[in-house]
Amino acid sequence: MKKIFLIPLLFLCFLFSCTPKSAKTTNAQTNDTLKLSYAQGFAVKYFPDYKEVIVYSPWVKGTVYARYYLVKDASVKTPSDGTKVQVPLRTLVATSVTHFEFLSLLGQVETIVGVCSPRIIYNKEINKRFAEGRIADLGDAFTINVEKTLQLKPGALMMSGYNQNDPYAQRVSQAGIPVLFNNEWMETSLLARAEWIKFVAAFYNKEKQADSIFADVDKRYNDIKAKAAGVKTKPNIMVGSNFRGTWYMPSGRNFMGKLFADAGSRYFYANDTTAGSLPLNVETVLKNFSQTDVWLNCNFNSLDELVKADSKHALFRPVQLKQVYNINKRLLPSTANDFWESAVARPDLLLSDMIAILHPEILPGYILTYVEKLK
């Protein structure tokens, strides 16, 4: 049975300002600040000789997780409270698949010289370059091969930040290679996650291009959201799968929960304010969802496979109606799934998928991108 390993939905939902809260004093005068519409985890400020990029901590409200000073000339003096990064980056090690589509949209895939777990990468260009030996395998993202990384001498290493010290990242940083913490995964909305393309773009001096790309995605998302907002009937949905006796469903504050609301659905936990995801037992799910209309994000590839995995699945109305959908349409034999990769930067396509399932009259003839109906 083919299965994908779902990225955990247990994301803490803190709100923090996009306005820099730096305690440092400097004689440099800021000229401008990068405009952000949704993302709350980073900020970019512009000074005459450098750019200041701040990553805020999602775990300790109001504090700085990392600070970078971006310079064209390495000899430029910058404040001592951050990491100096020479830009535009010429080479990069990228450790998470969630960062690849940003680089692809910005036309910077060729700068990638090292990746982690290449088996789960969907991007065709990256796979081609890896097969040609132009991209190195650096092992697992949580235990990255430091020696091999240092041999590549990349301009920077981009990784997801976590609420703990990473000894591997520390060793890379101590060797003089900037470690860039891309924390898009901690945002609480799909558009906020997608706006991190502007964070990536700052290290390539591609802010204008990123702003244009994101503006298009933002417009398409909100245009299709507006169409769904006027529907008279909202289908009741259930989400996720039973995994070893536990069923993880998104809370209403989770970015997936918000997606389902934007798609014009009724969801039992839509008003739940719990951060992240809800671990439920099968009995609770049966009680609250047995009579729903549609089952979304199911982690199986056929109805037979679904029922064989647990006979209780046959008790759910969506199974009887054959209205069950997975997120495996772009799943490779290697288990690489583009849902976890490009959908981060293209929430407009993901929302379109959901609306096409729940309200097909809104998007007649639409071909699903990430979602597939179980047969």
XYZ file of C-alpha atoms in Angstrom:
375
model
C 0.000 0.000 0.000
C 1.407 3.326 -1.027
C 1.383 5.849 1.725
C 2.742 9.309 2.132
C 4.174 10.589 5.355
C 2.011 13.526 6.269
C 3.826 16.621 7.439
C 2.555 17.224 10.996
C -0.219 19.772 11.338
C 0.710 20.510 14.959
C 1.720 24.094 14.347
C 1.584 26.656 17.147
C -0.568 29.628 16.191
C 0.984 32.762 17.640
C 0.379 36.279 16.318
C 3.330 38.594 16.140
C 3.956 41.874 14.376
C 5.753 42.266 11.058
C 7.248 45.488 12.354
C 10.884 44.991 13.437
C 11.386 45.218 17.210
C 15.142 45.583 17.270
C 16.748 46.818 20.489
C 20.004 47.761 18.811
C 21.047 51.327 18.145
C 22.599 52.336 14.850
C 23.366 55.507 12.997
C 22.142 53.947 9.763
C 18.879 55.401 8.491
C 16.317 53.073 7.018
C 15.006 54.008 3.600
C 12.132 51.561 3.350
C 10.589 48.366 4.697
C 9.427 45.455 2.562
C 5.632 45.403 2.401
C 4.033 42.238 3.727
C 0.314 41.513 3.564
C 0.020 38.249 5.533
C 3.333 36.831 6.741
C 4.169 37.651 10.354
C 7.372 35.680 10.789
C 9.880 37.951 9.093
C 10.633 41.517 8.065
C 13.059 43.193 5.654
C 14.413 46.715 6.150
C 16.544 48.619 3.685
C 19.562 50.745 4.575
C 21.999 52.593 2.299
C 24.671 49.876 2.423
C 22.788 46.745 3.389
C 19.450 45.023 3.912
C 18.387 43.798 7.334
C 16.330 40.603 7.367
C 14.728 39.624 10.664
C 13.144 36.272 11.457
C 10.861 36.442 14.477
C 10.445 33.617 16.941
C 7.087 31.840 16.600
C 7.629 30.357 20.080
C 8.559 33.436 22.142
C 6.336 36.313 21.096
C 8.097 39.562 20.273
C 11.623 38.118 20.167
C 14.061 37.729 17.288
C 14.965 34.210 16.181
C 17.622 35.245 13.644
C 18.927 38.430 12.057
C 20.816 38.822 8.782
C 22.590 41.727 7.119
C 22.674 41.357 3.344
C 25.474 43.098 1.470
C 26.669 43.216 -2.108
C 30.236 43.918 -1.000
C 31.615 41.652 1.727
C 33.841 44.498 2.985
C 30.824 46.571 4.051
C 30.629 46.920 7.828
C 27.375 45.772 9.406
C 26.086 45.709 13.009
C 27.472 42.914 15.158
C 24.122 41.516 16.240
C 23.440 39.532 13.088
C 24.944 37.351 10.357
C 26.450 38.997 7.299
C 25.386 37.399 3.998
C 26.798 38.376 0.631
C 24.059 38.638 -1.989
C 22.891 37.685 -4.464
C 23.526 34.093 -3.442
C 25.396 32.108 -6.070
C 25.092 28.721 -4.364
C 22.694 27.356 -1.761
C 22.048 24.204 0.236
C 18.278 23.765 0.707
C 17.171 21.195 3.265
C 13.354 21.303 3.005
C 11.129 20.495 0.011
C 8.845 23.351 1.080
C 11.470 25.839 -0.101
C 11.952 24.510 -3.626
C 8.955 26.088 -5.337
C 9.990 29.538 -4.109
C 13.391 29.034 -5.709
C 11.789 27.634 -8.861
C 9.392 30.566 -9.284
C 12.303 32.968 -8.823
C 14.386 31.118 -11.428
C 17.087 30.154 -8.913
C 17.007 26.347 -8.936
C 20.430 26.327 -10.568
C 21.931 27.815 -7.391
C 21.047 24.676 -5.386
C 24.160 22.558 -4.800
C 22.968 20.338 -1.976
C 19.684 18.878 -0.701
C 18.447 16.499 1.981
C 16.499 13.299 1.330
C 16.443 13.596 -2.484
C 14.101 10.598 -2.656
C 11.172 12.766 -1.530
C 11.830 15.618 -3.981
C 9.224 16.102 -6.709
C 10.710 19.015 -8.700
C 11.812 17.681 -12.095
C 14.643 20.154 -12.596
C 16.135 19.435 -9.184
C 15.889 15.681 -9.779
C 17.580 16.099 -13.154
C 20.448 18.108 -11.682
C 20.796 15.579 -8.870
C 20.950 12.695 -11.374
C 23.646 14.592 -13.287
C 25.741 14.948 -10.131
C 25.353 18.718 -9.876
C 23.450 18.494 -6.581
C 24.803 16.568 -3.587
C 22.855 14.355 -1.179
C 23.453 15.659 2.344
C 21.435 13.042 4.173
C 18.550 13.740 6.522
C 17.536 17.328 7.291
C 17.672 16.651 11.047
C 21.151 15.096 10.904
C 22.679 16.876 7.931
C 26.114 15.723 6.772
C 28.159 18.682 7.993
C 31.478 17.644 6.453
C 29.953 17.208 3.009
C 28.135 20.520 3.370
C 31.361 22.338 4.203
C 33.077 20.777 1.189
C 30.442 22.352 -1.072
C 31.267 25.821 0.336
C 27.748 27.139 -0.347
C 26.857 30.796 -0.022
C 24.273 29.774 2.578
C 22.288 26.873 4.000
C 18.506 27.289 4.155
C 16.564 25.244 6.668
C 13.405 25.245 8.780
C 13.877 26.558 12.284
C 12.636 24.722 15.365
C 12.238 25.631 19.022
C 15.575 24.088 19.939
C 19.255 24.363 19.157
C 20.403 22.377 16.144
C 24.010 21.201 16.670
C 24.433 20.489 12.957
C 23.326 23.995 11.981
C 25.614 25.438 14.646
C 28.630 23.619 13.197
C 27.816 24.889 9.706
C 27.420 28.421 11.035
C 30.649 28.234 13.026
C 32.429 27.291 9.802
C 31.379 30.639 8.314
C 28.402 29.484 6.235
C 25.254 31.527 6.966
C 22.278 29.435 8.099
C 19.016 30.950 6.849
C 15.947 29.979 8.855
C 12.920 29.808 6.578
C 9.988 29.367 8.963
C 7.094 29.548 6.519
C 5.693 26.374 8.080
C 4.855 28.259 11.286
C 2.491 30.736 9.625
C -1.229 30.307 10.296
C -2.626 30.883 6.802
C -1.813 29.584 3.344
C -1.250 33.058 1.914
C 1.092 33.907 4.781
C 3.146 30.794 4.006
C 3.223 31.668 0.307
C 4.427 35.199 1.067
C 7.733 33.792 2.311
C 8.794 33.888 -1.317
C 9.716 37.483 -0.458
C 12.057 36.215 2.275
C 13.824 33.926 -0.177
C 13.895 36.662 -2.821
C 15.739 39.089 -0.524
C 18.822 36.846 -0.672
C 18.793 36.991 -4.470
C 17.884 40.690 -4.857
C 14.661 39.537 -6.505
C 12.149 41.342 -4.285
C 10.300 43.022 -7.156
C 9.876 39.720 -8.967
C 8.678 38.032 -5.781
C 6.204 40.818 -5.111
C 4.745 40.419 -8.601
C 4.525 36.611 -8.298
C 2.869 36.765 -4.902
C 0.464 39.514 -5.956
C -0.823 37.248 -8.742
C -1.251 34.298 -6.365
C -2.946 36.511 -3.789
C -5.399 37.907 -6.348
C -6.290 34.500 -7.752
C -6.794 33.077 -4.265
C -9.069 35.879 -3.132
C -10.984 35.978 -6.417
C -11.894 32.300 -6.164
C -12.529 32.629 -2.420
C -15.056 35.395 -3.153
C -16.922 33.108 -5.541
C -17.238 30.426 -2.880
C -18.331 32.941 -0.231
C -21.719 33.338 -1.899
C -22.730 29.671 -2.050
C -26.090 28.799 -0.508
C -25.244 25.211 0.400
C -22.049 24.242 2.186
C -21.158 20.520 2.215
C -20.151 18.961 5.516
C -16.601 17.633 5.342
C -14.301 15.294 7.227
C -10.520 15.392 6.935
C -7.436 13.227 7.270
C -6.947 9.558 8.090
C -6.836 7.066 10.909
C -3.165 6.405 11.697
C -2.507 3.679 14.276
C -5.683 4.495 16.159
C -5.289 8.273 16.107
C -6.985 10.631 13.681
C -5.342 14.031 13.288
C -7.675 16.792 12.145
C -6.885 20.493 11.762
C -8.341 22.995 14.187
C -10.208 26.010 12.876
C -7.106 28.161 13.416
C -4.853 25.791 11.501
C -4.071 26.954 7.953
C -5.819 23.894 6.532
C -8.855 24.637 8.647
C -8.909 28.132 7.174
C -8.581 26.673 3.686
C -11.709 24.560 4.169
C -13.607 27.619 5.408
C -12.479 29.631 2.370
C -13.633 26.786 0.113
C -17.205 27.062 1.369
C -17.532 23.986 3.566
C -18.962 23.122 6.952
C -16.420 21.590 9.287
C -17.211 20.354 12.804
C -14.064 21.879 14.324
C -14.181 25.150 12.389
C -14.627 27.175 15.570
C -12.111 25.251 17.647
C -9.358 27.633 18.798
C -6.807 24.936 19.553
C -3.467 25.645 17.909
C -2.370 23.131 15.307
C -4.110 19.771 14.952
C -6.495 17.696 17.045
C -5.604 14.068 17.902
C -8.869 12.115 17.923
C -9.828 8.480 18.361
C -11.882 6.673 15.731
C -14.970 6.584 17.940
C -14.987 10.379 18.262
C -14.578 10.773 14.534
C -17.429 8.370 13.860
C -19.661 10.258 16.279
C -18.958 13.675 14.731
C -18.367 12.859 11.063
C -20.162 9.662 10.064
C -22.867 11.593 8.187
C -20.661 14.120 6.378
C -20.811 14.657 2.621
C -17.163 14.642 1.549
C -13.935 13.151 2.922
C -10.854 15.244 2.077
C -7.097 14.642 2.426
C -7.539 10.911 2.944
C -4.193 9.092 2.985
C -5.219 6.148 0.795
C -5.239 5.532 -2.946
C -8.430 3.494 -3.407
C -11.699 2.792 -1.616
C -10.818 -0.914 -1.298
C -7.490 -0.019 0.284
C -9.277 2.351 2.646
C -11.788 -0.222 3.876
C -9.193 -3.004 4.128
C -7.083 -0.780 6.367
C -9.971 -0.512 8.848
C -13.463 -1.900 8.379
C -14.863 1.042 10.381
C -14.070 3.292 7.414
C -17.003 1.756 5.550
C -19.344 3.291 8.137
C -18.626 6.817 6.938
C -21.183 8.247 4.526
C -18.556 9.712 2.101
C -17.237 6.177 1.525
C -20.739 4.966 0.710
C -21.254 7.957 -1.617
C -17.770 7.511 -3.122
C -16.886 11.082 -2.244
C -13.414 10.482 -0.846
C -10.339 12.408 -2.023
C -6.630 12.136 -1.305
C -3.772 14.579 -2.004
C -1.780 12.092 -4.083
C -2.396 13.185 -7.659
C 1.217 14.295 -7.938
C 2.762 11.371 -6.093
C 5.869 9.694 -7.508
C 6.785 6.018 -6.929
C 9.549 7.323 -4.647
C 6.782 8.778 -2.379
C 7.727 12.336 -3.380
C 4.502 14.342 -3.290
C 4.168 17.748 -4.902
C 1.396 18.651 -2.462
C 4.076 19.189 0.190
C 6.311 21.009 -2.275
C 4.759 23.428 -4.761
C 1.397 23.852 -3.012
C 3.155 25.916 -0.340
C 3.773 28.630 -2.916
C 0.527 28.062 -4.868
C -2.383 28.142 -2.404
C -4.559 29.489 -5.211
C -4.338 26.103 -6.943
C -5.038 24.239 -3.720
C -8.110 26.364 -2.983
C -9.302 25.839 -6.562
C -9.015 22.075 -6.047
C -11.159 22.220 -2.930
C -13.793 24.461 -4.475
C -13.969 22.302 -7.609
C -14.795 19.314 -5.372
C -17.232 21.052 -3.047
C -18.828 23.427 -5.577
C -18.154 22.117 -9.103
C -20.637 24.619 -10.561
C -18.207 27.435 -9.697
C -15.358 25.926 -11.729
C -16.911 23.881 -14.547
C -14.372 21.750 -16.404
C -11.628 22.411 -13.859
C -8.864 19.782 -13.753
C -7.634 19.015 -10.237
C -3.973 19.803 -9.525
C -3.080 18.096 -6.237
C -6.243 16.230 -5.274
C -7.518 12.923 -6.637
C -10.780 11.067 -6.146
C -10.561 7.539 -4.744
C -12.097 4.811 -6.939
